[in-house]
Structures are given as structure tokens and as C-alpha cells.
Amino acid sequence: MWQLHTFSLCPFSRKVRLALSEKGVGYELVREYPWDPSEGFFTLNPGGRVPVLRLDEKKLVLIDSQAICEYFEETVDRSPLILGTAAGRAEIRRLTAMFDEQFFADVTGPLMVEKMKKRLVLRQPPDSQALRLAMRLAHEHLDYIDWLTDTRRWLAGAQLSLADFAAAAQISVADYLGGIDWSGHEGAHSWYRVMKSRPSFRPLLTEKMEGIPPPRHYADVNA
Amino acid sequence: MWQLHTFSLCPFSRKVRLALSEKGVGYELVREYPWDPSEGFFTLNPGGRVPVLRLDEKKLVLIDSQAICEYFEETVDRSPLILGTAAGRAEIRRLTAMFDEQFFADVTGPLMVEKMKKRLVLRQPPDSQALRLAMRLAHEHLDYIDWLTDTRRWLAGAQLSLADFAAAAQISVADYLGGIDWSGHEGAHSWYRVMKSRPSFRPLLTEKMEGIPPPRHYADVNA
């Protein structure tokens, strides 16, 4: 069976979990903490980052969330997530990369440092200026999602795709950490409620990170 | 004809240029400066980043270096760069992402800030501590390339692949900026000499960034 090395609030691990679940691929979770990886984790991935997916029977180790998603796209026919014409697939990959890189750098990454790492590891108060900046940039990204959902059925076009899961994975972590304010973003909010209510999303919403309780609305699919 | 919005020392633009050239896809260069994008560039890419590739005849705009490379992998048969089994392709994508993200974050990105942006835009001297750190981390990445070239014909396996071009694109920018010291890295150095001598590499080596001369060895395929 596949083993997925992950930690609960890693948005890239969440993206992989959503894709695997949509495709009906079973896996076992192996918890890693980014600041305290298990023995042998660096042997598995010299880059030191989750998610890592392994299949010991085949001596297979897959690293990098996008490489993992592309692998299952190529090997599992069910629920294609990078689909359509070549231009359509390029649009899915553009948006996926935008959420993985820019949303993460602007919003999720800073929130994880200020509200998780500083609380659990560094034992420092969060920097309120950094938090304000992350929340301001979150509004800009939500504006863009408003625009996308206003002009398209799903983020990358007429079909649900990996772009939706990559975006929802980032947003779910930012929301857990109290960084998402939906006011003024009705389009983005409706889209996210639909994503949240998918069966693939449910296991993520019930998990808690020890020492960091999520806001009350976080797991409520109607909120 | 394809138009590629790029700037000379952008490693992601270089990766795309190498892939296009290997695949025999012609394009015209449109120069952008990251700190002073041309009028309309943000309309083209709200993310504001190069490379962007457009084909006006088909109203096609491709954004994100990996999405662009995957697009041509899917549409042009010549010189496959993401090739082999699904596991082999996952390894190519893992290494490509590692160079695009980790090498860039550790080495190329800091060098571009300290030796390019500070000189041309901020008019500040480089921070010598940041430069020392980037060069120390470059050695760690070169150690890993030594190990890869010691155990494999090319970085991701038996075949030349996108991983080699992604790595060489990052290294070529770092080398232009004086950040690469090959001592103790004979394996990585031999591999890079071979990459440098490919016809696809030549146009990159002859380009100069105004105000920043490259070191003498930079364009010498034997150095």
C-alpha cells in the first residue's frame, strides 16, 4: 500500500491527498513534523520536504506534490484532473503553479510561520505586520478567484480540475490558521463551500493540529 | 510565431528557451525587466512573472515555465524531455522542481537580488553574508549533482531530460553572477561542460546583461 509522509497543515500534502482520494487511490498516512522529521526521512528525501509517497513493494519513492499528481494522472484513469486540450491543460497547470507558489509565498507560508511555527517551535508571538500583509494579499488572491468563478464554471474552465484542489488546499490551511476573511468575496466563497463539501475534503476538515485549534467555522461546510 | 516574454538572467525563461530550442520550436524574444515590465504585461500575466509565451494567431497565452514545458512535451514529438516510464517521468519532474524551487530559493534567487537587483535598481552594495550563504548552499547542491552524475548517465537517469536543462538553466545564471565555484565538483563540472556545449545553450552564453559583465570563464565551453 502507498504510504504518504505528510503533516496535517501542509498545503502540498493536502493537494496530494485530495487528488488521491478523488482518484480512489488508497494510502496510509505517516506523520512528519517539518521541524522534527522522523529518522530516515532525509534518506527518503534529501530535500527534507513533505509530501513523499512511497510504495515499498515496488521500491518506488515519489517526491514533489506536482510530480506525484502528474504520476497518478498518467497511471490512473479515474477522475482526470489535468484534462482537456493541451491549452486547457496548460491553463490548469498555470493556476496550480500560481496557487502552489504565489498563494503559498504570499499567504499560506507566512501564516504557517507566524501562527504555527512561532507558537509551536520558536515560542514567539506572531508579527502582526506580517499577518496583516498576508491577509491583505489573501484578499487580492480571493479577488482573482472571484473573477475566475465569475467567468468560468470551475477555476480553470468548464471542468473541475487540479487547479481547484490546489487552490482549496492552500485556502483550507490559511482558513485553519484564521487568515481567510470571505467578506466581499461571494463568488470565491460559494466555490469554496462546494469544494469543502466534497467527500475527498472531509478527512482534512476533521483533523486537528495539536496546540492550534481551528476557528469554529473551519469545518462547517455551510460556513 | 511564438513570442517569449523573458529577461536574460531569468533562470525559468532559460529553461523554457533550452526546451524550445531542443524541440526545434522557433520563437521571438520580447525583453521584459522584472522591475519595469512593459505596458500590458500585467494584462498578459496578472502574476507579473516571466516567462510568458504567446501565440497571437491562436489567442494562446502560456504562463509558468513548467506548464510551458509540459505543453510542448504534449504537442511536439521531437526530443522528448519528460520521457520513460511513469516512475522515470516522476523522477524527472522531482528534480526539475528541486532545481526550480530549492536551487532557486537557496542560490540563484539570492544571487539575483544581491548582485543584480541591488546593483541595477536599489543602488546598494550586496550583503556579503547573504552571498556567502548562497555560495555555501551552491556547494551542497553541486555535491548532490556530483552524486547524481556519479550514479547515472544524466541527472534523472539514462536519458538527457528536462531535469538537466532545469539544473543547467539555474547554474548558468548563478555562474553569470559569479556564484559557482567548481572546485571539488569534478562530476558536476564535467556534466555542465557537456550541457554548455549543446547548440541550444549557445545563444544564452553570448547574451549580456547591461551593467553586469559575466566572469571570463562564463561563456567558455571548456572552462
PDB file of C-alpha atoms in Angstrom, chain B residues 35-217:
ATOM      1  CA  TRP B  35      11.371  45.668 -12.029  1.00  0.00           C
ATOM      2  CA  ASP B  36       9.950  47.547 -15.016  1.00  0.00           C
ATOM      3  CA  PRO B  37       7.571  45.369 -17.052  1.00  0.00           C
ATOM      4  CA  SER B  38       6.338  46.635 -20.410  1.00  0.00           C
ATOM      5  CA  GLU B  39       2.908  48.193 -20.776  1.00  0.00           C
ATOM      6  CA  GLY B  40       0.316  45.467 -20.940  1.00  0.00           C
ATOM      7  CA  PHE B  41       2.492  42.803 -19.367  1.00  0.00           C
ATOM      8  CA  PHE B  42       0.298  42.565 -16.277  1.00  0.00           C
ATOM      9  CA  THR B  43      -2.749  42.176 -18.504  1.00  0.00           C
ATOM     10  CA  LEU B  44      -0.966  39.248 -20.107  1.00  0.00           C
ATOM     11  CA  ASN B  45       0.048  37.713 -16.771  1.00  0.00           C
ATOM     12  CA  PRO B  46      -1.615  39.068 -13.618  1.00  0.00           C
ATOM     13  CA  GLY B  47       1.066  37.163 -11.671  1.00  0.00           C
ATOM     14  CA  GLY B  48       3.585  39.581 -13.218  1.00  0.00           C
ATOM     15  CA  ARG B  49       6.261  36.966 -13.827  1.00  0.00           C
ATOM     16  CA  VAL B  50       8.238  35.821 -16.857  1.00  0.00           C
ATOM     17  CA  PRO B  51       8.374  33.590 -18.832  1.00  0.00           C
ATOM     18  CA  VAL B  52       5.155  34.135 -20.764  1.00  0.00           C
ATOM     19  CA  LEU B  53       4.757  32.615 -24.200  1.00  0.00           C
ATOM     20  CA  ARG B  54       2.081  33.850 -26.586  1.00  0.00           C
ATOM     21  CA  LEU B  55       0.790  32.891 -29.973  1.00  0.00           C
ATOM     22  CA  ASP B  56      -1.462  35.733 -31.091  1.00  0.00           C
ATOM     23  CA  GLU B  57      -2.824  33.880 -34.137  1.00  0.00           C
ATOM     24  CA  LYS B  58      -4.417  31.356 -31.776  1.00  0.00           C
ATOM     25  CA  LYS B  59      -5.054  33.761 -28.886  1.00  0.00           C
ATOM     26  CA  LEU B  60      -2.953  31.450 -26.778  1.00  0.00           C
ATOM     27  CA  VAL B  61      -1.057  32.629 -23.703  1.00  0.00           C
ATOM     28  CA  LEU B  62       1.071  30.138 -21.789  1.00  0.00           C
ATOM     29  CA  ILE B  63       2.346  31.028 -18.327  1.00  0.00           C
ATOM     30  CA  ASP B  64       4.665  29.242 -15.875  1.00  0.00           C
ATOM     31  CA  SER B  65       7.855  27.579 -17.062  1.00  0.00           C
ATOM     32  CA  GLN B  66       6.748  24.068 -16.153  1.00  0.00           C
ATOM     33  CA  ALA B  67       3.275  24.456 -17.716  1.00  0.00           C
ATOM     34  CA  ILE B  68       5.013  25.704 -20.877  1.00  0.00           C
ATOM     35  CA  CYS B  69       7.443  22.762 -20.960  1.00  0.00           C
ATOM     36  CA  GLU B  70       4.615  20.259 -20.371  1.00  0.00           C
ATOM     37  CA  TYR B  71       2.614  21.888 -23.182  1.00  0.00           C
ATOM     38  CA  PHE B  72       5.406  21.358 -25.715  1.00  0.00           C
ATOM     39  CA  GLU B  73       6.069  17.884 -24.364  1.00  0.00           C
ATOM     40  CA  GLU B  74       2.452  17.061 -25.203  1.00  0.00           C
ATOM     41  CA  THR B  75       2.330  18.786 -28.588  1.00  0.00           C
ATOM     42  CA  VAL B  76       5.820  18.305 -30.095  1.00  0.00           C
ATOM     43  CA  ASP B  77       7.205  14.791 -30.528  1.00  0.00           C
ATOM     44  CA  ARG B  78      10.779  15.785 -31.290  1.00  0.00           C
ATOM     45  CA  SER B  79      13.337  15.419 -28.453  1.00  0.00           C
ATOM     46  CA  PRO B  80      11.144  14.211 -25.606  1.00  0.00           C
ATOM     47  CA  LEU B  81      12.355  15.763 -22.359  1.00  0.00           C
ATOM     48  CA  ILE B  82       9.902  14.171 -19.890  1.00  0.00           C
ATOM     49  CA  LEU B  83      10.380  10.613 -21.014  1.00  0.00           C
ATOM     50  CA  GLY B  84      10.494   6.993 -19.945  1.00  0.00           C
ATOM     51  CA  THR B  85       8.188   5.115 -17.573  1.00  0.00           C
ATOM     52  CA  ALA B  86       5.728   6.896 -15.279  1.00  0.00           C
ATOM     53  CA  ALA B  87       8.220   6.429 -12.416  1.00  0.00           C
ATOM     54  CA  GLY B  88      11.015   7.789 -14.613  1.00  0.00           C
ATOM     55  CA  ARG B  89       8.927  10.824 -15.526  1.00  0.00           C
ATOM     56  CA  ALA B  90       8.169  11.393 -11.831  1.00  0.00           C
ATOM     57  CA  GLU B  91      11.919  11.417 -11.159  1.00  0.00           C
ATOM     58  CA  ILE B  92      12.469  13.957 -13.952  1.00  0.00           C
ATOM     59  CA  ARG B  93       9.701  16.158 -12.507  1.00  0.00           C
ATOM     60  CA  ARG B  94      11.039  15.775  -8.941  1.00  0.00           C
ATOM     61  CA  LEU B  95      14.493  17.007  -9.947  1.00  0.00           C
ATOM     62  CA  THR B  96      13.113  19.740 -12.196  1.00  0.00           C
ATOM     63  CA  ALA B  97      11.024  21.032  -9.274  1.00  0.00           C
ATOM     64  CA  MET B  98      14.005  20.743  -6.933  1.00  0.00           C
ATOM     65  CA  PHE B  99      16.148  22.964  -9.160  1.00  0.00           C
ATOM     66  CA  ASP B 100      13.290  25.333  -9.973  1.00  0.00           C
ATOM     67  CA  GLU B 101      12.331  25.741  -6.330  1.00  0.00           C
ATOM     68  CA  GLN B 102      15.123  24.800  -3.935  1.00  0.00           C
ATOM     69  CA  PHE B 103      18.204  25.700  -6.000  1.00  0.00           C
ATOM     70  CA  PHE B 104      16.464  28.945  -6.948  1.00  0.00           C
ATOM     71  CA  ALA B 105      15.492  29.768  -3.345  1.00  0.00           C
ATOM     72  CA  ASP B 106      18.946  28.864  -1.981  1.00  0.00           C
ATOM     73  CA  VAL B 107      21.276  30.114  -4.699  1.00  0.00           C
ATOM     74  CA  THR B 108      20.005  31.783  -7.885  1.00  0.00           C
ATOM     75  CA  GLY B 109      17.333  33.959  -6.227  1.00  0.00           C
ATOM     76  CA  PRO B 110      19.638  35.415  -3.541  1.00  0.00           C
ATOM     77  CA  LEU B 111      22.419  35.997  -6.117  1.00  0.00           C
ATOM     78  CA  MET B 112      19.957  37.828  -8.389  1.00  0.00           C
ATOM     79  CA  VAL B 113      18.932  40.095  -5.514  1.00  0.00           C
ATOM     80  CA  GLU B 114      22.446  40.754  -4.222  1.00  0.00           C
ATOM     81  CA  LYS B 115      24.345  41.057  -7.498  1.00  0.00           C
ATOM     82  CA  MET B 116      21.712  42.238  -9.974  1.00  0.00           C
ATOM     83  CA  LYS B 117      18.760  43.950  -8.301  1.00  0.00           C
ATOM     84  CA  LYS B 118      20.892  45.775  -5.725  1.00  0.00           C
ATOM     85  CA  ARG B 119      23.294  46.979  -8.407  1.00  0.00           C
ATOM     86  CA  LEU B 120      20.801  47.948 -11.108  1.00  0.00           C
ATOM     87  CA  VAL B 121      17.719  49.005  -9.147  1.00  0.00           C
ATOM     88  CA  LEU B 122      18.314  49.555  -5.451  1.00  0.00           C
ATOM     89  CA  ARG B 123      21.828  51.018  -5.882  1.00  0.00           C
ATOM     90  CA  GLN B 124      23.018  49.240  -2.761  1.00  0.00           C
ATOM     91  CA  PRO B 125      26.114  47.155  -2.144  1.00  0.00           C
ATOM     92  CA  PRO B 126      25.499  43.399  -1.903  1.00  0.00           C
ATOM     93  CA  ASP B 127      25.134  41.844   1.547  1.00  0.00           C
ATOM     94  CA  SER B 128      28.290  39.762   1.906  1.00  0.00           C
ATOM     95  CA  GLN B 129      26.712  37.415   4.451  1.00  0.00           C
ATOM     96  CA  ALA B 130      23.836  36.595   2.064  1.00  0.00           C
ATOM     97  CA  LEU B 131      26.359  35.984  -0.725  1.00  0.00           C
ATOM     98  CA  ARG B 132      28.452  33.661   1.443  1.00  0.00           C
ATOM     99  CA  LEU B 133      25.342  31.696   2.404  1.00  0.00           C
ATOM    100  CA  ALA B 134      24.241  31.375  -1.253  1.00  0.00           C
ATOM    101  CA  MET B 135      27.695  30.132  -2.238  1.00  0.00           C
ATOM    102  CA  ARG B 136      27.786  27.636   0.639  1.00  0.00           C
ATOM    103  CA  LEU B 137      24.367  26.292  -0.378  1.00  0.00           C
ATOM    104  CA  ALA B 138      25.535  26.152  -4.015  1.00  0.00           C
ATOM    105  CA  HIS B 139      28.260  23.734  -2.862  1.00  0.00           C
ATOM    106  CA  GLU B 140      25.629  21.495  -1.252  1.00  0.00           C
ATOM    107  CA  HIS B 141      23.598  21.430  -4.464  1.00  0.00           C
ATOM    108  CA  LEU B 142      26.744  20.718  -6.503  1.00  0.00           C
ATOM    109  CA  ASP B 143      27.550  17.854  -4.105  1.00  0.00           C
ATOM    110  CA  TYR B 144      24.155  16.402  -4.953  1.00  0.00           C
ATOM    111  CA  ILE B 145      24.801  16.815  -8.699  1.00  0.00           C
ATOM    112  CA  ASP B 146      28.191  15.104  -8.193  1.00  0.00           C
ATOM    113  CA  TRP B 147      26.348  12.194  -6.603  1.00  0.00           C
ATOM    114  CA  LEU B 148      23.725  12.077  -9.376  1.00  0.00           C
ATOM    115  CA  THR B 149      26.316  12.135 -12.162  1.00  0.00           C
ATOM    116  CA  ASP B 150      28.337   9.517 -10.316  1.00  0.00           C
ATOM    117  CA  THR B 151      25.411   7.075 -10.267  1.00  0.00           C
ATOM    118  CA  ARG B 152      23.608   7.951 -13.517  1.00  0.00           C
ATOM    119  CA  ARG B 153      24.392   8.899 -17.089  1.00  0.00           C
ATOM    120  CA  TRP B 154      22.300  12.102 -16.833  1.00  0.00           C
ATOM    121  CA  LEU B 155      20.758  13.757 -13.774  1.00  0.00           C
ATOM    122  CA  ALA B 156      17.443  11.887 -13.810  1.00  0.00           C
ATOM    123  CA  GLY B 157      18.670   8.610 -15.293  1.00  0.00           C
ATOM    124  CA  ALA B 158      19.929   7.095 -18.513  1.00  0.00           C
ATOM    125  CA  GLN B 159      18.490   9.811 -20.765  1.00  0.00           C
ATOM    126  CA  LEU B 160      19.035  13.535 -21.129  1.00  0.00           C
ATOM    127  CA  SER B 161      15.861  15.179 -19.758  1.00  0.00           C
ATOM    128  CA  LEU B 162      14.207  18.376 -18.605  1.00  0.00           C
ATOM    129  CA  ALA B 163      15.940  17.886 -15.234  1.00  0.00           C
ATOM    130  CA  ASP B 164      19.322  18.526 -16.899  1.00  0.00           C
ATOM    131  CA  PHE B 165      18.042  21.684 -18.598  1.00  0.00           C
ATOM    132  CA  ALA B 166      16.340  22.991 -15.437  1.00  0.00           C
ATOM    133  CA  ALA B 167      19.542  22.469 -13.455  1.00  0.00           C
ATOM    134  CA  ALA B 168      21.787  23.952 -16.149  1.00  0.00           C
ATOM    135  CA  ALA B 169      19.468  26.972 -16.504  1.00  0.00           C
ATOM    136  CA  GLN B 170      19.759  27.762 -12.780  1.00  0.00           C
ATOM    137  CA  ILE B 171      23.506  27.135 -12.719  1.00  0.00           C
ATOM    138  CA  SER B 172      24.124  29.284 -15.802  1.00  0.00           C
ATOM    139  CA  VAL B 173      22.527  32.307 -14.110  1.00  0.00           C
ATOM    140  CA  ALA B 174      24.358  31.647 -10.841  1.00  0.00           C
ATOM    141  CA  ASP B 175      27.606  31.259 -12.809  1.00  0.00           C
ATOM    142  CA  TYR B 176      26.992  34.518 -14.718  1.00  0.00           C
ATOM    143  CA  LEU B 177      26.682  36.227 -11.341  1.00  0.00           C
ATOM    144  CA  GLY B 178      29.935  34.712 -10.055  1.00  0.00           C
ATOM    145  CA  GLY B 179      28.258  32.320  -7.623  1.00  0.00           C
ATOM    146  CA  ILE B 180      29.599  28.979  -8.826  1.00  0.00           C
ATOM    147  CA  ASP B 181      32.925  27.587  -7.637  1.00  0.00           C
ATOM    148  CA  TRP B 182      33.587  24.204  -9.255  1.00  0.00           C
ATOM    149  CA  SER B 183      36.478  23.175  -7.034  1.00  0.00           C
ATOM    150  CA  GLY B 184      35.797  19.747  -5.570  1.00  0.00           C
ATOM    151  CA  HIS B 185      32.925  19.126  -8.010  1.00  0.00           C
ATOM    152  CA  GLU B 186      34.579  17.342 -10.925  1.00  0.00           C
ATOM    153  CA  GLY B 187      31.483  15.260 -11.739  1.00  0.00           C
ATOM    154  CA  ALA B 188      29.096  18.195 -11.759  1.00  0.00           C
ATOM    155  CA  HIS B 189      31.632  20.294 -13.685  1.00  0.00           C
ATOM    156  CA  SER B 190      32.049  17.699 -16.479  1.00  0.00           C
ATOM    157  CA  TRP B 191      28.283  17.367 -16.772  1.00  0.00           C
ATOM    158  CA  TYR B 192      27.865  21.174 -17.003  1.00  0.00           C
ATOM    159  CA  ARG B 193      30.589  21.461 -19.684  1.00  0.00           C
ATOM    160  CA  VAL B 194      28.629  18.981 -21.786  1.00  0.00           C
ATOM    161  CA  MET B 195      25.399  20.944 -21.256  1.00  0.00           C
ATOM    162  CA  LYS B 196      27.120  24.227 -22.135  1.00  0.00           C
ATOM    163  CA  SER B 197      28.422  22.845 -25.415  1.00  0.00           C
ATOM    164  CA  ARG B 198      24.951  21.963 -26.732  1.00  0.00           C
ATOM    165  CA  PRO B 199      23.756  24.192 -29.591  1.00  0.00           C
ATOM    166  CA  SER B 200      20.639  25.105 -27.570  1.00  0.00           C
ATOM    167  CA  PHE B 201      22.860  26.655 -24.908  1.00  0.00           C
ATOM    168  CA  ARG B 202      24.934  28.854 -27.171  1.00  0.00           C
ATOM    169  CA  PRO B 203      22.544  31.829 -27.541  1.00  0.00           C
ATOM    170  CA  LEU B 204      22.281  32.079 -23.757  1.00  0.00           C
ATOM    171  CA  LEU B 205      26.041  32.211 -23.273  1.00  0.00           C
ATOM    172  CA  THR B 206      26.585  35.096 -25.664  1.00  0.00           C
ATOM    173  CA  GLU B 207      23.917  37.365 -24.141  1.00  0.00           C
ATOM    174  CA  LYS B 208      24.989  40.042 -21.733  1.00  0.00           C
ATOM    175  CA  MET B 209      23.002  41.872 -19.083  1.00  0.00           C
ATOM    176  CA  GLU B 210      23.788  45.575 -19.349  1.00  0.00           C
ATOM    177  CA  GLY B 211      25.788  46.822 -16.390  1.00  0.00           C
ATOM    178  CA  ILE B 212      26.706  43.328 -15.201  1.00  0.00           C
ATOM    179  CA  PRO B 213      29.591  41.700 -17.063  1.00  0.00           C
ATOM    180  CA  PRO B 214      29.870  37.923 -16.581  1.00  0.00           C
ATOM    181  CA  PRO B 215      33.131  36.372 -15.347  1.00  0.00           C
ATOM    182  CA  ARG B 216      35.607  35.478 -18.104  1.00  0.00           C
ATOM    183  CA  HIS B 217      35.065  31.690 -17.891  1.00  0.00           C
TER     184      HIS B 217
END
